[in-house]
PDB file of C-alpha atoms in Angstrom:
ATOM      1  CA  UNK A   1      -7.681 -16.184  26.650  1.00  0.00           C
ATOM      2  CA  UNK A   2      -7.998 -12.752  28.133  1.00  0.00           C
ATOM      3  CA  UNK A   3      -6.867 -12.133  31.586  1.00  0.00           C
ATOM      4  CA  UNK A   4      -8.644 -10.849  34.459  1.00  0.00           C
ATOM      5  CA  UNK A   5      -8.257  -6.836  34.558  1.00  0.00           C
ATOM      6  CA  UNK A   6      -5.644  -5.774  36.826  1.00  0.00           C
ATOM      7  CA  UNK A   7      -6.521  -3.181  39.343  1.00  0.00           C
ATOM      8  CA  UNK A   8      -5.053  -0.779  37.023  1.00  0.00           C
ATOM      9  CA  UNK A   9      -7.743  -1.531  34.397  1.00  0.00           C
ATOM     10  CA  UNK A  10     -10.282  -1.354  37.015  1.00  0.00           C
ATOM     11  CA  UNK A  11      -9.414   2.149  38.305  1.00  0.00           C
ATOM     12  CA  UNK A  12      -8.790   2.970  34.659  1.00  0.00           C
ATOM     13  CA  UNK A  13     -12.650   2.168  33.567  1.00  0.00           C
ATOM     14  CA  UNK A  14     -13.550   3.765  36.971  1.00  0.00           C
ATOM     15  CA  UNK A  15     -12.404   7.114  35.922  1.00  0.00           C
ATOM     16  CA  UNK A  16     -13.674   6.805  32.659  1.00  0.00           C
ATOM     17  CA  UNK A  17     -17.288   6.117  34.106  1.00  0.00           C
ATOM     18  CA  UNK A  18     -17.035   9.065  36.224  1.00  0.00           C
ATOM     19  CA  UNK A  19     -15.886  11.296  33.346  1.00  0.00           C
ATOM     20  CA  UNK A  20     -18.543  10.159  30.908  1.00  0.00           C
ATOM     21  CA  UNK A  21     -21.000   9.843  33.494  1.00  0.00           C
ATOM     22  CA  UNK A  22     -22.236   6.447  32.317  1.00  0.00           C
ATOM     23  CA  UNK A  23     -21.059   2.402  32.177  1.00  0.00           C
ATOM     24  CA  UNK A  24     -18.869   1.736  29.440  1.00  0.00           C
ATOM     25  CA  UNK A  25     -17.528  -1.648  28.103  1.00  0.00           C
ATOM     26  CA  UNK A  26     -13.771  -2.003  28.718  1.00  0.00           C
ATOM     27  CA  UNK A  27     -11.796  -3.346  25.661  1.00  0.00           C
ATOM     28  CA  UNK A  28      -8.303  -3.952  25.430  1.00  0.00           C
ATOM     29  CA  UNK A  29      -6.440  -1.202  23.478  1.00  0.00           C
ATOM     30  CA  UNK A  30      -5.390  -3.662  20.741  1.00  0.00           C
ATOM     31  CA  UNK A  31      -9.059  -4.513  20.343  1.00  0.00           C
ATOM     32  CA  UNK A  32     -10.301  -1.213  19.944  1.00  0.00           C
ATOM     33  CA  UNK A  33     -12.122  -0.200  16.483  1.00  0.00           C
ATOM     34  CA  UNK A  34     -13.702   2.759  15.299  1.00  0.00           C
ATOM     35  CA  UNK A  35     -17.438   3.054  16.064  1.00  0.00           C
ATOM     36  CA  UNK A  36     -19.379   5.108  13.171  1.00  0.00           C
ATOM     37  CA  UNK A  37     -22.524   4.682  14.630  1.00  0.00           C
ATOM     38  CA  UNK A  38     -21.891   6.526  17.587  1.00  0.00           C
ATOM     39  CA  UNK A  39     -25.101   8.764  18.100  1.00  0.00           C
ATOM     40  CA  UNK A  40     -22.814  11.732  19.047  1.00  0.00           C
ATOM     41  CA  UNK A  41     -21.646  12.078  15.667  1.00  0.00           C
ATOM     42  CA  UNK A  42     -24.983  11.472  13.482  1.00  0.00           C
ATOM     43  CA  UNK A  43     -26.396  14.760  13.363  1.00  0.00           C
ATOM     44  CA  UNK A  44     -27.901  14.240   9.691  1.00  0.00           C
ATOM     45  CA  UNK A  45     -27.761  11.587   7.300  1.00  0.00           C
ATOM     46  CA  UNK A  46     -24.188  10.927   5.724  1.00  0.00           C
ATOM     47  CA  UNK A  47     -23.568  10.732   2.287  1.00  0.00           C
ATOM     48  CA  UNK A  48     -21.889   7.913   0.553  1.00  0.00           C
ATOM     49  CA  UNK A  49     -18.818   9.489   0.291  1.00  0.00           C
ATOM     50  CA  UNK A  50     -15.558   8.236   1.918  1.00  0.00           C
ATOM     51  CA  UNK A  51     -12.069   8.414   1.727  1.00  0.00           C
ATOM     52  CA  UNK A  52      -9.798   5.881   0.367  1.00  0.00           C
ATOM     53  CA  UNK A  53     -12.651   3.987  -1.055  1.00  0.00           C
ATOM     54  CA  UNK A  54     -13.629   2.042   1.652  1.00  0.00           C
ATOM     55  CA  UNK A  55     -17.074   1.816   1.723  1.00  0.00           C
ATOM     56  CA  UNK A  56     -17.974  -0.443   4.393  1.00  0.00           C
ATOM     57  CA  UNK A  57     -14.875   0.313   6.296  1.00  0.00           C
ATOM     58  CA  UNK A  58     -13.819  -3.312   6.587  1.00  0.00           C
ATOM     59  CA  UNK A  59     -11.313  -5.002   4.189  1.00  0.00           C
ATOM     60  CA  UNK A  60     -10.941  -8.520   3.188  1.00  0.00           C
ATOM     61  CA  UNK A  61      -8.561  -9.927   6.160  1.00  0.00           C
ATOM     62  CA  UNK A  62      -6.324 -12.506   5.163  1.00  0.00           C
ATOM     63  CA  UNK A  63      -7.298 -15.917   6.929  1.00  0.00           C
ATOM     64  CA  UNK A  64      -4.067 -16.760   7.754  1.00  0.00           C
ATOM     65  CA  UNK A  65      -4.859 -15.886  11.893  1.00  0.00           C
ATOM     66  CA  UNK A  66      -3.765 -12.175  11.232  1.00  0.00           C
ATOM     67  CA  UNK A  67      -6.025  -9.221  12.022  1.00  0.00           C
ATOM     68  CA  UNK A  68      -5.629  -6.201  10.599  1.00  0.00           C
ATOM     69  CA  UNK A  69      -7.459  -2.983  11.916  1.00  0.00           C
ATOM     70  CA  UNK A  70     -10.145  -1.836   9.736  1.00  0.00           C
ATOM     71  CA  UNK A  71      -9.248   2.167   8.536  1.00  0.00           C
ATOM     72  CA  UNK A  72     -11.969   4.566   9.795  1.00  0.00           C
ATOM     73  CA  UNK A  73     -14.805   5.410   7.514  1.00  0.00           C
ATOM     74  CA  UNK A  74     -14.738   9.082   6.795  1.00  0.00           C
ATOM     75  CA  UNK A  75     -18.420  10.372   6.405  1.00  0.00           C
ATOM     76  CA  UNK A  76     -19.529  13.636   4.940  1.00  0.00           C
ATOM     77  CA  UNK A  77     -22.318  15.698   6.217  1.00  0.00           C
ATOM     78  CA  UNK A  78     -24.236  18.479   4.318  1.00  0.00           C
ATOM     79  CA  UNK A  79     -24.601  20.425   7.653  1.00  0.00           C
ATOM     80  CA  UNK A  80     -20.829  20.764   7.933  1.00  0.00           C
ATOM     81  CA  UNK A  81     -20.087  22.098   4.336  1.00  0.00           C
ATOM     82  CA  UNK A  82     -23.032  24.555   4.697  1.00  0.00           C
ATOM     83  CA  UNK A  83     -21.295  25.815   8.150  1.00  0.00           C
ATOM     84  CA  UNK A  84     -17.989  25.886   6.362  1.00  0.00           C
ATOM     85  CA  UNK A  85     -19.468  27.958   3.422  1.00  0.00           C
ATOM     86  CA  UNK A  86     -20.863  30.343   6.067  1.00  0.00           C
ATOM     87  CA  UNK A  87     -17.087  30.841   7.639  1.00  0.00           C
ATOM     88  CA  UNK A  88     -15.843  31.273   4.302  1.00  0.00           C
ATOM     89  CA  UNK A  89     -18.568  33.915   3.135  1.00  0.00           C
ATOM     90  CA  UNK A  90     -17.969  35.793   6.461  1.00  0.00           C
ATOM     91  CA  UNK A  91     -14.403  35.813   6.042  1.00  0.00           C
ATOM     92  CA  UNK A  92     -14.276  37.077   2.624  1.00  0.00           C
ATOM     93  CA  UNK A  93     -16.875  39.846   4.021  1.00  0.00           C
ATOM     94  CA  UNK A  94     -14.487  40.723   6.535  1.00  0.00           C
ATOM     95  CA  UNK A  95     -11.279  40.971   4.441  1.00  0.00           C
ATOM     96  CA  UNK A  96     -13.270  43.409   1.881  1.00  0.00           C
ATOM     97  CA  UNK A  97     -14.339  45.567   4.892  1.00  0.00           C
ATOM     98  CA  UNK A  98     -10.629  45.452   6.185  1.00  0.00           C
ATOM     99  CA  UNK A  99      -9.014  46.281   2.463  1.00  0.00           C
ATOM    100  CA  UNK A 100     -11.727  48.529   1.068  1.00  0.00           C
ATOM    101  CA  UNK A 101      -9.995  51.709   1.275  1.00  0.00           C
ATOM    102  CA  UNK A 102      -6.188  50.533   0.920  1.00  0.00           C
ATOM    103  CA  UNK A 103      -6.495  50.491  -3.226  1.00  0.00           C
ATOM    104  CA  UNK A 104      -8.193  54.112  -3.112  1.00  0.00           C
ATOM    105  CA  UNK A 105      -6.699  55.809  -0.301  1.00  0.00           C
ATOM    106  CA  UNK A 106      -5.848  59.091  -1.959  1.00  0.00           C
ATOM    107  CA  UNK A 107      -9.411  59.142  -3.502  1.00  0.00           C
ATOM    108  CA  UNK A 108     -10.918  58.065  -0.283  1.00  0.00           C
ATOM    109  CA  UNK A 109      -9.020  60.927   1.546  1.00  0.00           C
ATOM    110  CA  UNK A 110     -10.226  63.634  -1.027  1.00  0.00           C
ATOM    111  CA  UNK A 111     -13.928  62.240  -0.355  1.00  0.00           C
ATOM    112  CA  UNK A 112     -13.378  62.513   3.314  1.00  0.00           C
ATOM    113  CA  UNK A 113     -11.368  65.339   3.692  1.00  0.00           C
ATOM    114  CA  UNK A 114      -8.642  63.857   5.459  1.00  0.00           C
ATOM    115  CA  UNK A 115      -4.709  62.474   5.074  1.00  0.00           C
ATOM    116  CA  UNK A 116      -4.453  59.401   3.288  1.00  0.00           C
ATOM    117  CA  UNK A 117      -2.400  58.250   6.317  1.00  0.00           C
ATOM    118  CA  UNK A 118      -5.327  58.397   8.381  1.00  0.00           C
ATOM    119  CA  UNK A 119      -7.248  56.320   5.667  1.00  0.00           C
ATOM    120  CA  UNK A 120      -4.067  53.891   5.712  1.00  0.00           C
ATOM    121  CA  UNK A 121      -4.633  53.416   9.349  1.00  0.00           C
ATOM    122  CA  UNK A 122      -8.138  52.179   8.995  1.00  0.00           C
ATOM    123  CA  UNK A 123      -6.341  48.807   8.071  1.00  0.00           C
ATOM    124  CA  UNK A 124      -4.140  48.847  11.110  1.00  0.00           C
ATOM    125  CA  UNK A 125      -7.200  49.488  13.259  1.00  0.00           C
ATOM    126  CA  UNK A 126      -8.773  46.223  11.986  1.00  0.00           C
ATOM    127  CA  UNK A 127      -5.924  44.374  13.126  1.00  0.00           C
ATOM    128  CA  UNK A 128      -6.069  46.132  16.508  1.00  0.00           C
ATOM    129  CA  UNK A 129      -9.735  45.135  16.659  1.00  0.00           C
ATOM    130  CA  UNK A 130      -8.997  41.284  15.761  1.00  0.00           C
ATOM    131  CA  UNK A 131      -6.595  41.394  18.853  1.00  0.00           C
ATOM    132  CA  UNK A 132      -9.084  42.809  21.268  1.00  0.00           C
ATOM    133  CA  UNK A 133     -12.109  40.873  19.799  1.00  0.00           C
ATOM    134  CA  UNK A 134     -10.335  37.438  19.652  1.00  0.00           C
ATOM    135  CA  UNK A 135     -11.045  36.622  23.501  1.00  0.00           C
ATOM    136  CA  UNK A 136     -14.694  37.479  23.272  1.00  0.00           C
ATOM    137  CA  UNK A 137     -14.836  34.726  20.023  1.00  0.00           C
ATOM    138  CA  UNK A 138     -13.094  32.078  22.161  1.00  0.00           C
ATOM    139  CA  UNK A 139     -15.520  32.616  24.841  1.00  0.00           C
ATOM    140  CA  UNK A 140     -18.527  32.664  22.485  1.00  0.00           C
ATOM    141  CA  UNK A 141     -17.465  29.289  20.756  1.00  0.00           C
ATOM    142  CA  UNK A 142     -16.697  27.869  24.375  1.00  0.00           C
ATOM    143  CA  UNK A 143     -20.003  28.785  25.710  1.00  0.00           C
ATOM    144  CA  UNK A 144     -22.440  28.739  22.818  1.00  0.00           C
ATOM    145  CA  UNK A 145     -21.024  26.424  20.313  1.00  0.00           C
ATOM    146  CA  UNK A 146     -20.145  27.275  16.505  1.00  0.00           C
ATOM    147  CA  UNK A 147     -23.640  27.935  15.551  1.00  0.00           C
ATOM    148  CA  UNK A 148     -24.272  30.953  18.141  1.00  0.00           C
ATOM    149  CA  UNK A 149     -20.810  32.469  17.400  1.00  0.00           C
ATOM    150  CA  UNK A 150     -21.503  32.435  13.655  1.00  0.00           C
ATOM    151  CA  UNK A 151     -25.002  34.185  14.215  1.00  0.00           C
ATOM    152  CA  UNK A 152     -23.294  36.763  16.560  1.00  0.00           C
ATOM    153  CA  UNK A 153     -20.471  37.526  14.488  1.00  0.00           C
ATOM    154  CA  UNK A 154     -22.646  37.907  11.319  1.00  0.00           C
ATOM    155  CA  UNK A 155     -25.029  40.301  12.966  1.00  0.00           C
ATOM    156  CA  UNK A 156     -21.994  42.410  14.140  1.00  0.00           C
ATOM    157  CA  UNK A 157     -20.767  42.188  10.740  1.00  0.00           C
ATOM    158  CA  UNK A 158     -23.967  43.071   9.219  1.00  0.00           C
ATOM    159  CA  UNK A 159     -24.424  45.942  11.712  1.00  0.00           C
ATOM    160  CA  UNK A 160     -21.010  47.346  11.270  1.00  0.00           C
ATOM    161  CA  UNK A 161     -21.575  47.681   7.559  1.00  0.00           C
ATOM    162  CA  UNK A 162     -24.521  49.501   7.816  1.00  0.00           C
ATOM    163  CA  UNK A 163     -22.827  51.998   9.963  1.00  0.00           C
ATOM    164  CA  UNK A 164     -20.042  52.413   7.746  1.00  0.00           C
ATOM    165  CA  UNK A 165     -22.215  52.876   5.004  1.00  0.00           C
ATOM    166  CA  UNK A 166     -24.197  55.565   6.880  1.00  0.00           C
ATOM    167  CA  UNK A 167     -20.986  57.086   7.427  1.00  0.00           C
ATOM    168  CA  UNK A 168     -20.141  57.587   3.617  1.00  0.00           C
ATOM    169  CA  UNK A 169     -23.737  58.681   2.664  1.00  0.00           C
ATOM    170  CA  UNK A 170     -23.620  61.377   5.610  1.00  0.00           C
ATOM    171  CA  UNK A 171     -23.490  64.938   3.967  1.00  0.00           C
ATOM    172  CA  UNK A 172     -20.883  65.652   4.489  1.00  0.00           C
ATOM    173  CA  UNK A 173     -19.081  62.538   4.573  1.00  0.00           C
ATOM    174  CA  UNK A 174     -18.347  61.356   8.312  1.00  0.00           C
ATOM    175  CA  UNK A 175     -14.897  59.277   7.942  1.00  0.00           C
ATOM    176  CA  UNK A 176     -14.884  58.675  12.025  1.00  0.00           C
ATOM    177  CA  UNK A 177     -18.142  56.718  11.681  1.00  0.00           C
ATOM    178  CA  UNK A 178     -16.311  54.887   8.989  1.00  0.00           C
TER     179      UNK A 178
END
């Protein structure tokens, strides 16, 4: 037997409806279960992979009157694996750019007619660039989402690498462009 909702419950429900912008069914927190059919999370067809071996998410409950909460079902989406692969590849490219002259600092110094100390400062400049770019990255993620942030960052990486390549191919090689 359920008791009538208290004033606190009604105000909590009103606050939820105001924040979510639509009417919701209020349930007691002890009766709340995971909803795996939420349309907000169904961006593409899930694969049949689950964690813990629970395919349906419901274990056979003992029939002694005790009800156990079913563990949540974790679904794997192909689109998210693709996004993760893009992020990993972009991190690898940035790391290669960052450390490209470090192993051959003396050779690079001879090629660019500069000192190895200036070549080594290039790696330090990358660290400073990360500090400067971090607020812009947060802003791009917040306003445009991960997709726009990945596209923008990949275009910036691509253009930066072409500029860097042009600096190495110039005659004579131009280290400040690099």
